[in-house]
């Protein structure tokens, strides 16, 4: 059985794009692999060093993941800061991570541009901590999106470099988990690009029905097709893309034909789309609220998950110390 590691930042709630873009596929993945799912709460400090409520954020994201169907009975679900072994591996890997390669990382350069007032060492070494998260469990695969490909490439490089420097064949080089054709890109409601966290663009799994209705009714469209057969504009295509994942095929067919005939009323389409999104998200939202109200359950999940993760991580640390040459007196 292969090992999979996936980290989730503790900042930001899950949206429809996370769900259809990745999470839904995790349910099958967790049955076929030894999975470690964790909340990357150390990483969140690189951009939010003084969080308002880091505990609340961790709890919320954890509840949302569990509500989507991540099963703590079969996967190891834990919080990064409950596994201090990762910080030791991070320190050791830092000795063989070079300033030049860290400074060239796209995500780091982006952060410099966006937050020139807080360019800290944690941000620079973000990819080293991420590599430690992954290789501490000797992962074979990591489910990552496009934005994380470079980080995964660096993880492979750090693993390979460790093996080369200490002349061992210890860490596997993890690759991107291959979901085959299953990945769907969910666009945002603001007309361009994919669904994200920005206001007006995304629908969160925890959004109540009235919020979903307001957001969908406010989605960007166009002035409507001026003649039959006109190609839909990008914002309208985006609404159809979302509709294809949440609505039944007859609904999609109906509105596609209305558009093709230039008789479509976008208000009608949005009303239907909002109700179909609500139908999909309602059970998840109810489950999020149930889980959040059950602190006993959450405490049990992170306690048992943390224990399992520490067992795995401390085995690696023991080996790594021995490989480098630390010995008892
Ligand atoms: N950098 C990842 C993100 O922003 C989060 C992350 C931290 C991660 N450590 C990881 C993802 C390890 C996968 C494996 O989404």
mmCIF file of C-alpha atoms and ligand atoms in Angstrom:
data_model
loop_
_atom_site.group_PDB
_atom_site.id
_atom_site.type_symbol
_atom_site.label_atom_id
_atom_site.label_comp_id
_atom_site.label_asym_id
_atom_site.label_seq_id
_atom_site.Cartn_x
_atom_site.Cartn_y
_atom_site.Cartn_z
ATOM 1 C CA UNK A 1 0.000 0.000 0.000
ATOM 2 C CA UNK A 2 1.343 3.439 -0.898
ATOM 3 C CA UNK A 3 1.560 6.310 1.528
ATOM 4 C CA UNK A 4 -0.115 9.647 0.812
ATOM 5 C CA UNK A 5 0.381 12.894 2.738
ATOM 6 C CA UNK A 6 -1.846 15.923 2.338
ATOM 7 C CA UNK A 7 -1.665 19.189 4.248
ATOM 8 C CA UNK A 8 -4.385 21.754 4.508
ATOM 9 C CA UNK A 9 -3.730 25.330 5.572
ATOM 10 C CA UNK A 10 -5.678 26.313 8.654
ATOM 11 C CA UNK A 11 -6.541 29.718 7.194
ATOM 12 C CA UNK A 12 -9.622 29.865 5.018
ATOM 13 C CA UNK A 13 -12.813 27.860 4.860
ATOM 14 C CA UNK A 14 -13.461 25.192 2.257
ATOM 15 C CA UNK A 15 -15.432 26.168 -0.824
ATOM 16 C CA UNK A 16 -17.248 24.373 -3.605
ATOM 17 C CA UNK A 17 -14.049 24.409 -5.688
ATOM 18 C CA UNK A 18 -12.119 22.552 -2.969
ATOM 19 C CA UNK A 19 -14.905 20.011 -2.740
ATOM 20 C CA UNK A 20 -15.410 19.180 -6.401
ATOM 21 C CA UNK A 21 -11.833 19.981 -7.377
ATOM 22 C CA UNK A 22 -10.139 17.668 -4.918
ATOM 23 C CA UNK A 23 -11.858 16.592 -1.743
ATOM 24 C CA UNK A 24 -14.486 14.415 -3.321
ATOM 25 C CA UNK A 25 -11.641 12.374 -4.823
ATOM 26 C CA UNK A 26 -9.968 11.964 -1.438
ATOM 27 C CA UNK A 27 -12.736 9.608 -0.345
ATOM 28 C CA UNK A 28 -11.619 6.912 -2.755
ATOM 29 C CA UNK A 29 -7.940 7.742 -2.260
ATOM 30 C CA UNK A 30 -8.115 7.152 1.509
ATOM 31 C CA UNK A 31 -9.428 3.626 0.975
ATOM 32 C CA UNK A 32 -6.636 2.690 -1.419
ATOM 33 C CA UNK A 33 -3.655 4.211 0.406
ATOM 34 C CA UNK A 34 -2.234 4.800 3.837
ATOM 35 C CA UNK A 35 -3.251 8.456 4.136
ATOM 36 C CA UNK A 36 -2.025 11.182 6.451
ATOM 37 C CA UNK A 37 -4.242 14.257 6.396
ATOM 38 C CA UNK A 38 -3.177 17.152 8.552
ATOM 39 C CA UNK A 39 -3.921 20.789 9.290
ATOM 40 C CA UNK A 40 -0.839 22.868 8.462
ATOM 41 C CA UNK A 41 -1.096 25.257 11.383
ATOM 42 C CA UNK A 42 2.637 26.011 11.594
ATOM 43 C CA UNK A 43 2.554 27.058 7.959
ATOM 44 C CA UNK A 44 -0.250 29.489 8.654
ATOM 45 C CA UNK A 45 2.086 31.472 10.939
ATOM 46 C CA UNK A 46 4.336 32.342 7.988
ATOM 47 C CA UNK A 47 1.700 34.822 6.822
ATOM 48 C CA UNK A 48 -0.340 35.275 10.034
ATOM 49 C CA UNK A 49 2.235 35.311 12.870
ATOM 50 C CA UNK A 50 -0.315 36.597 15.395
ATOM 51 C CA UNK A 51 -3.556 34.824 14.508
ATOM 52 C CA UNK A 52 -6.797 36.047 16.072
ATOM 53 C CA UNK A 53 -8.056 32.551 16.784
ATOM 54 C CA UNK A 54 -5.756 29.812 15.518
ATOM 55 C CA UNK A 55 -7.547 27.167 17.597
ATOM 56 C CA UNK A 56 -10.917 28.135 16.146
ATOM 57 C CA UNK A 57 -9.497 28.090 12.613
ATOM 58 C CA UNK A 58 -8.011 24.623 13.069
ATOM 59 C CA UNK A 59 -11.270 23.321 14.488
ATOM 60 C CA UNK A 60 -13.327 24.776 11.660
ATOM 61 C CA UNK A 61 -11.141 23.368 8.871
ATOM 62 C CA UNK A 62 -10.933 20.019 10.616
ATOM 63 C CA UNK A 63 -14.732 19.833 10.953
ATOM 64 C CA UNK A 64 -15.139 20.765 7.288
ATOM 65 C CA UNK A 65 -12.756 18.046 6.149
ATOM 66 C CA UNK A 66 -14.449 15.429 8.262
ATOM 67 C CA UNK A 67 -17.860 16.605 7.047
ATOM 68 C CA UNK A 68 -16.743 15.984 3.463
ATOM 69 C CA UNK A 69 -16.123 12.338 4.277
ATOM 70 C CA UNK A 70 -12.506 12.084 5.359
ATOM 71 C CA UNK A 71 -12.681 9.117 7.690
ATOM 72 C CA UNK A 72 -10.446 9.199 10.782
ATOM 73 C CA UNK A 73 -11.002 5.456 11.223
ATOM 74 C CA UNK A 74 -9.131 4.683 8.018
ATOM 75 C CA UNK A 75 -6.925 7.746 7.501
ATOM 76 C CA UNK A 76 -4.627 9.425 10.015
ATOM 77 C CA UNK A 77 -6.064 12.870 10.677
ATOM 78 C CA UNK A 78 -3.960 15.200 12.804
ATOM 79 C CA UNK A 79 -2.789 18.716 13.531
ATOM 80 C CA UNK A 80 0.767 19.573 12.405
ATOM 81 C CA UNK A 81 1.718 21.263 15.702
ATOM 82 C CA UNK A 82 0.784 18.082 17.605
ATOM 83 C CA UNK A 83 3.703 16.332 15.913
ATOM 84 C CA UNK A 84 6.850 18.196 17.010
ATOM 85 C CA UNK A 85 9.068 15.615 15.245
ATOM 86 C CA UNK A 86 8.343 17.479 12.024
ATOM 87 C CA UNK A 87 10.165 20.549 13.340
ATOM 88 C CA UNK A 88 13.295 18.506 13.966
ATOM 89 C CA UNK A 89 13.306 17.141 10.452
ATOM 90 C CA UNK A 90 12.658 20.678 9.199
ATOM 91 C CA UNK A 91 15.747 21.895 11.070
ATOM 92 C CA UNK A 92 17.880 19.087 9.689
ATOM 93 C CA UNK A 93 16.653 19.626 6.129
ATOM 94 C CA UNK A 94 17.316 23.360 6.440
ATOM 95 C CA UNK A 95 21.050 22.615 6.687
ATOM 96 C CA UNK A 96 20.933 21.287 3.140
ATOM 97 C CA UNK A 97 18.515 23.796 1.652
ATOM 98 C CA UNK A 98 20.219 26.618 -0.187
ATOM 99 C CA UNK A 99 19.262 30.273 0.034
ATOM 100 C CA UNK A 100 19.368 30.676 -3.739
ATOM 101 C CA UNK A 101 16.834 27.969 -4.494
ATOM 102 C CA UNK A 102 14.561 29.143 -1.676
ATOM 103 C CA UNK A 103 14.659 32.740 -2.922
ATOM 104 C CA UNK A 104 13.762 31.607 -6.428
ATOM 105 C CA UNK A 105 10.552 29.866 -5.303
ATOM 106 C CA UNK A 106 7.529 31.347 -7.056
ATOM 107 C CA UNK A 107 5.347 31.381 -3.932
ATOM 108 C CA UNK A 108 8.069 33.215 -1.987
ATOM 109 C CA UNK A 109 8.483 35.857 -4.691
ATOM 110 C CA UNK A 110 4.723 36.313 -4.741
ATOM 111 C CA UNK A 111 4.618 36.775 -0.956
ATOM 112 C CA UNK A 112 7.409 39.388 -1.169
ATOM 113 C CA UNK A 113 5.307 41.304 -3.641
ATOM 114 C CA UNK A 114 2.114 41.055 -1.621
ATOM 115 C CA UNK A 115 3.514 41.438 1.908
ATOM 116 C CA UNK A 116 6.785 43.402 1.634
ATOM 117 C CA UNK A 117 6.449 44.266 5.333
ATOM 118 C CA UNK A 118 6.728 40.659 6.552
ATOM 119 C CA UNK A 119 9.354 38.703 4.651
ATOM 120 C CA UNK A 120 10.371 36.302 7.385
ATOM 121 C CA UNK A 121 12.623 33.229 7.456
ATOM 122 C CA UNK A 122 9.591 30.965 7.915
ATOM 123 C CA UNK A 123 8.246 32.188 4.618
ATOM 124 C CA UNK A 124 11.589 31.604 2.918
ATOM 125 C CA UNK A 125 11.800 28.062 4.279
ATOM 126 C CA UNK A 126 8.096 27.262 3.786
ATOM 127 C CA UNK A 127 9.012 24.604 1.173
ATOM 128 C CA UNK A 128 11.434 22.951 3.610
ATOM 129 C CA UNK A 129 8.722 22.588 6.252
ATOM 130 C CA UNK A 130 6.374 21.238 3.610
ATOM 131 C CA UNK A 131 9.040 18.737 2.516
ATOM 132 C CA UNK A 132 9.473 17.672 6.153
ATOM 133 C CA UNK A 133 5.684 17.151 6.462
ATOM 134 C CA UNK A 134 5.760 14.869 3.479
ATOM 135 C CA UNK A 135 8.937 12.850 3.800
ATOM 136 C CA UNK A 136 8.635 12.330 7.555
ATOM 137 C CA UNK A 137 6.008 9.699 6.661
ATOM 138 C CA UNK A 138 8.065 8.530 3.674
ATOM 139 C CA UNK A 139 5.174 9.464 1.388
ATOM 140 C CA UNK A 140 4.957 8.140 -2.150
ATOM 141 C CA UNK A 141 2.259 10.507 -3.358
ATOM 142 C CA UNK A 142 0.923 13.956 -2.543
ATOM 143 C CA UNK A 143 -2.399 15.192 -3.938
ATOM 144 C CA UNK A 144 -1.520 18.710 -5.072
ATOM 145 C CA UNK A 145 -2.941 21.298 -7.397
ATOM 146 C CA UNK A 146 -0.984 23.304 -9.939
ATOM 147 C CA UNK A 147 -0.044 25.964 -7.383
ATOM 148 C CA UNK A 148 1.826 23.401 -5.271
ATOM 149 C CA UNK A 149 3.755 21.651 -8.049
ATOM 150 C CA UNK A 150 6.936 23.617 -7.463
ATOM 151 C CA UNK A 151 6.824 22.864 -3.731
ATOM 152 C CA UNK A 152 6.505 19.173 -4.508
ATOM 153 C CA UNK A 153 9.407 19.398 -6.949
ATOM 154 C CA UNK A 154 11.488 20.933 -4.139
ATOM 155 C CA UNK A 155 10.382 18.155 -1.778
ATOM 156 C CA UNK A 156 11.706 15.606 -4.253
ATOM 157 C CA UNK A 157 14.945 17.536 -4.520
ATOM 158 C CA UNK A 158 15.404 17.726 -0.718
ATOM 159 C CA UNK A 159 14.660 13.999 -0.361
ATOM 160 C CA UNK A 160 17.110 13.146 -3.157
ATOM 161 C CA UNK A 161 19.740 15.465 -1.701
ATOM 162 C CA UNK A 162 19.442 13.862 1.736
ATOM 163 C CA UNK A 163 19.947 10.434 0.186
ATOM 164 C CA UNK A 164 22.945 11.669 -1.815
ATOM 165 C CA UNK A 165 24.688 13.580 0.971
ATOM 166 C CA UNK A 166 24.368 10.813 3.566
ATOM 167 C CA UNK A 167 24.831 8.044 0.982
ATOM 168 C CA UNK A 168 21.610 6.212 1.751
ATOM 169 C CA UNK A 169 18.510 5.245 -0.120
ATOM 170 C CA UNK A 170 16.170 6.283 2.640
ATOM 171 C CA UNK A 171 13.550 8.782 1.527
ATOM 172 C CA UNK A 172 11.314 7.967 -1.449
ATOM 173 C CA UNK A 173 10.798 10.828 -3.911
ATOM 174 C CA UNK A 174 7.061 11.561 -3.757
ATOM 175 C CA UNK A 175 5.090 12.327 -6.898
ATOM 176 C CA UNK A 176 1.783 14.089 -7.462
ATOM 177 C CA UNK A 177 -1.156 11.792 -6.758
ATOM 178 C CA UNK A 178 -2.759 10.997 -10.057
ATOM 179 C CA UNK A 179 -6.537 11.259 -10.010
ATOM 180 C CA UNK A 180 -6.769 10.403 -13.688
ATOM 181 C CA UNK A 181 -9.525 12.293 -15.471
ATOM 182 C CA UNK A 182 -11.486 12.917 -12.311
ATOM 183 C CA UNK A 183 -10.334 16.429 -11.484
ATOM 184 C CA UNK A 184 -12.779 19.212 -12.252
ATOM 185 C CA UNK A 185 -11.836 22.900 -12.159
ATOM 186 C CA UNK A 186 -14.618 24.911 -10.597
ATOM 187 C CA UNK A 187 -14.744 28.521 -11.793
ATOM 188 C CA UNK A 188 -15.639 31.478 -9.580
ATOM 189 C CA UNK A 189 -18.808 33.573 -9.705
ATOM 190 C CA UNK A 190 -17.030 36.775 -10.731
ATOM 191 C CA UNK A 191 -16.675 35.867 -14.374
ATOM 192 C CA UNK A 192 -13.028 34.865 -14.624
ATOM 193 C CA UNK A 193 -10.655 32.349 -13.124
ATOM 194 C CA UNK A 194 -11.183 29.555 -10.660
ATOM 195 C CA UNK A 195 -13.151 29.592 -7.439
ATOM 196 C CA UNK A 196 -11.133 30.957 -4.542
ATOM 197 C CA UNK A 197 -11.526 32.611 -1.222
ATOM 198 C CA UNK A 198 -12.122 36.157 -2.404
ATOM 199 C CA UNK A 199 -15.436 37.779 -1.618
ATOM 200 C CA UNK A 200 -18.100 37.397 -4.272
ATOM 201 C CA UNK A 201 -16.174 34.717 -6.120
ATOM 202 C CA UNK A 202 -16.640 31.635 -3.983
ATOM 203 C CA UNK A 203 -19.338 29.633 -2.252
ATOM 204 C CA UNK A 204 -18.243 28.121 1.030
ATOM 205 C CA UNK A 205 -19.458 24.729 2.183
ATOM 206 C CA UNK A 206 -20.509 26.369 5.452
ATOM 207 C CA UNK A 207 -22.569 29.107 3.722
ATOM 208 C CA UNK A 208 -26.244 29.015 4.740
ATOM 209 C CA UNK A 209 -28.874 28.879 1.960
ATOM 210 C CA UNK A 210 -29.681 32.604 2.017
ATOM 211 C CA UNK A 211 -26.008 33.477 1.535
ATOM 212 C CA UNK A 212 -25.707 31.015 -1.359
ATOM 213 C CA UNK A 213 -28.803 32.538 -3.014
ATOM 214 C CA UNK A 214 -27.427 36.065 -2.631
ATOM 215 C CA UNK A 215 -24.015 35.083 -4.048
ATOM 216 C CA UNK A 216 -25.417 33.166 -7.010
ATOM 217 C CA UNK A 217 -27.954 35.897 -7.861
ATOM 218 C CA UNK A 218 -25.035 38.353 -7.854
ATOM 219 C CA UNK A 219 -22.859 36.246 -10.168
ATOM 220 C CA UNK A 220 -21.471 37.999 -13.251
ATOM 221 C CA UNK A 221 -23.220 37.189 -16.552
ATOM 222 C CA UNK A 222 -23.634 39.209 -19.772
ATOM 223 C CA UNK A 223 -26.464 41.021 -21.550
ATOM 224 C CA UNK A 224 -27.699 37.745 -23.063
ATOM 225 C CA UNK A 225 -27.304 36.158 -26.506
ATOM 226 C CA UNK A 226 -28.375 38.579 -29.245
ATOM 227 C CA UNK A 227 -29.161 35.825 -31.756
ATOM 228 C CA UNK A 228 -29.734 32.051 -31.652
ATOM 229 C CA UNK A 229 -26.570 29.967 -31.641
ATOM 230 C CA UNK A 230 -24.364 32.643 -30.091
ATOM 231 C CA UNK A 231 -21.431 31.214 -28.098
ATOM 232 C CA UNK A 232 -21.875 31.864 -24.353
ATOM 233 C CA UNK A 233 -19.414 34.359 -22.851
ATOM 234 C CA UNK A 234 -16.878 33.166 -20.266
ATOM 235 C CA UNK A 235 -18.901 34.217 -17.180
ATOM 236 C CA UNK A 236 -21.965 32.377 -18.510
ATOM 237 C CA UNK A 237 -19.932 29.306 -19.455
ATOM 238 C CA UNK A 238 -18.662 29.302 -15.883
ATOM 239 C CA UNK A 239 -22.195 29.121 -14.492
ATOM 240 C CA UNK A 240 -22.887 26.185 -16.800
ATOM 241 C CA UNK A 241 -19.710 24.471 -15.555
ATOM 242 C CA UNK A 242 -20.924 24.731 -11.967
ATOM 243 C CA UNK A 243 -24.392 23.626 -13.038
ATOM 244 C CA UNK A 244 -22.954 20.486 -14.631
ATOM 245 C CA UNK A 245 -21.605 19.289 -11.281
ATOM 246 C CA UNK A 246 -24.574 20.171 -9.063
ATOM 247 C CA UNK A 247 -27.698 19.932 -11.276
ATOM 248 C CA UNK A 248 -29.307 17.000 -13.024
ATOM 249 C CA UNK A 249 -28.622 16.556 -16.770
ATOM 250 C CA UNK A 250 -32.174 17.550 -17.756
ATOM 251 C CA UNK A 251 -31.705 20.941 -16.087
ATOM 252 C CA UNK A 252 -28.399 21.515 -17.852
ATOM 253 C CA UNK A 253 -29.999 20.487 -21.153
ATOM 254 C CA UNK A 254 -32.963 22.832 -20.621
ATOM 255 C CA UNK A 255 -30.808 25.916 -19.988
ATOM 256 C CA UNK A 256 -28.317 25.002 -22.721
ATOM 257 C CA UNK A 257 -31.200 24.903 -25.203
ATOM 258 C CA UNK A 258 -32.635 28.158 -23.849
ATOM 259 C CA UNK A 259 -29.270 29.803 -24.427
ATOM 260 C CA UNK A 260 -28.905 28.339 -27.889
ATOM 261 C CA UNK A 261 -32.371 29.675 -28.772
ATOM 262 C CA UNK A 262 -31.473 33.089 -27.318
ATOM 263 C CA UNK A 263 -34.519 32.889 -25.039
ATOM 264 C CA UNK A 264 -32.623 32.311 -21.824
ATOM 265 C CA UNK A 265 -33.389 34.296 -18.681
ATOM 266 C CA UNK A 266 -30.308 34.365 -16.511
ATOM 267 C CA UNK A 267 -32.427 35.088 -13.423
ATOM 268 C CA UNK A 268 -34.191 31.767 -13.886
ATOM 269 C CA UNK A 269 -30.913 29.935 -14.411
ATOM 270 C CA UNK A 270 -29.397 31.475 -11.275
ATOM 271 C CA UNK A 271 -32.442 30.612 -9.159
ATOM 272 C CA UNK A 272 -32.214 26.989 -10.232
ATOM 273 C CA UNK A 273 -28.433 26.902 -9.806
ATOM 274 C CA UNK A 274 -28.649 28.309 -6.274
ATOM 275 C CA UNK A 275 -31.207 25.678 -5.245
ATOM 276 C CA UNK A 276 -29.106 22.881 -6.716
ATOM 277 C CA UNK A 277 -25.979 24.112 -4.943
ATOM 278 C CA UNK A 278 -27.950 24.269 -1.688
ATOM 279 C CA UNK A 279 -29.128 20.684 -2.222
ATOM 280 C CA UNK A 280 -25.497 19.535 -2.514
ATOM 281 C CA UNK A 281 -24.042 21.648 0.301
ATOM 282 C CA UNK A 282 -26.877 21.365 2.841
ATOM 283 C CA UNK A 283 -25.992 17.890 4.140
ATOM 284 C CA UNK A 284 -22.322 18.906 4.339
ATOM 285 C CA UNK A 285 -23.131 22.117 6.202
ATOM 286 C CA UNK A 286 -25.383 20.251 8.648
ATOM 287 C CA UNK A 287 -22.608 17.765 9.230
ATOM 288 C CA UNK A 288 -20.056 20.579 9.792
ATOM 289 C CA UNK A 289 -22.314 22.050 12.472
ATOM 290 C CA UNK A 290 -22.904 18.657 14.099
ATOM 291 C CA UNK A 291 -19.176 17.970 14.231
ATOM 292 C CA UNK A 292 -18.369 21.444 15.561
ATOM 293 C CA UNK A 293 -20.861 20.898 18.368
ATOM 294 C CA UNK A 294 -19.234 17.586 19.299
ATOM 295 C CA UNK A 295 -15.966 18.617 20.861
ATOM 296 C CA UNK A 296 -15.488 15.163 22.384
ATOM 297 C CA UNK A 297 -15.399 13.641 18.922
ATOM 298 C CA UNK A 298 -12.984 16.272 17.577
ATOM 299 C CA UNK A 299 -10.713 15.826 20.587
ATOM 300 C CA UNK A 300 -10.680 12.070 20.032
ATOM 301 C CA UNK A 301 -9.874 12.470 16.324
ATOM 302 C CA UNK A 302 -6.862 14.708 16.896
ATOM 303 C CA UNK A 303 -5.647 12.759 19.931
ATOM 304 C CA UNK A 304 -5.667 9.418 18.139
ATOM 305 C CA UNK A 305 -4.500 10.923 14.843
ATOM 306 C CA UNK A 306 -1.688 12.779 16.588
ATOM 307 C CA UNK A 307 -0.554 9.562 18.257
ATOM 308 C CA UNK A 308 -0.477 7.620 14.996
ATOM 309 C CA UNK A 309 1.333 10.450 13.213
ATOM 310 C CA UNK A 310 3.908 10.717 15.992
ATOM 311 C CA UNK A 311 4.585 6.984 15.867
ATOM 312 C CA UNK A 312 5.288 7.240 12.159
ATOM 313 C CA UNK A 313 7.314 10.453 12.501
ATOM 314 C CA UNK A 314 9.435 9.381 15.453
ATOM 315 C CA UNK A 315 10.503 6.235 13.588
ATOM 316 C CA UNK A 316 11.823 8.426 10.800
ATOM 317 C CA UNK A 317 13.574 10.804 13.191
ATOM 318 C CA UNK A 318 15.284 7.869 14.892
ATOM 319 C CA UNK A 319 16.560 6.640 11.512
ATOM 320 C CA UNK A 320 17.605 10.100 10.341
ATOM 321 C CA UNK A 321 19.586 10.788 13.506
ATOM 322 C CA UNK A 322 21.369 7.492 13.083
ATOM 323 C CA UNK A 323 22.036 8.165 9.395
ATOM 324 C CA UNK A 324 23.586 11.549 10.164
ATOM 325 C CA UNK A 325 25.672 9.974 12.912
ATOM 326 C CA UNK A 326 24.107 10.951 16.231
ATOM 327 C CA UNK A 327 24.733 8.204 18.747
ATOM 328 C CA UNK A 328 24.041 7.555 22.412
ATOM 329 C CA UNK A 329 27.106 7.952 24.645
HETATM 330 N N1 LIG B 1 1.418 24.306 0.956
HETATM 331 C C1 LIG B 1 0.159 23.593 0.975
HETATM 332 C C2 LIG B 1 -0.939 24.534 0.485
HETATM 333 O O1 LIG B 1 -0.799 25.715 0.572
HETATM 334 C C3 LIG B 1 -0.190 23.125 2.362
HETATM 335 C C4 LIG B 1 0.768 22.077 2.826
HETATM 336 C C5 LIG B 1 1.644 22.197 3.875
HETATM 337 C C6 LIG B 1 0.916 20.782 2.296
HETATM 338 N N2 LIG B 1 2.320 21.038 4.005
HETATM 339 C C7 LIG B 1 1.900 20.144 3.061
HETATM 340 C C8 LIG B 1 0.283 20.104 1.241
HETATM 341 C C9 LIG B 1 2.291 18.842 2.797
HETATM 342 C C10 LIG B 1 0.667 18.795 0.980
HETATM 343 C C11 LIG B 1 1.661 18.161 1.749
HETATM 344 O O2 LIG B 1 -1.947 24.078 0.025
#
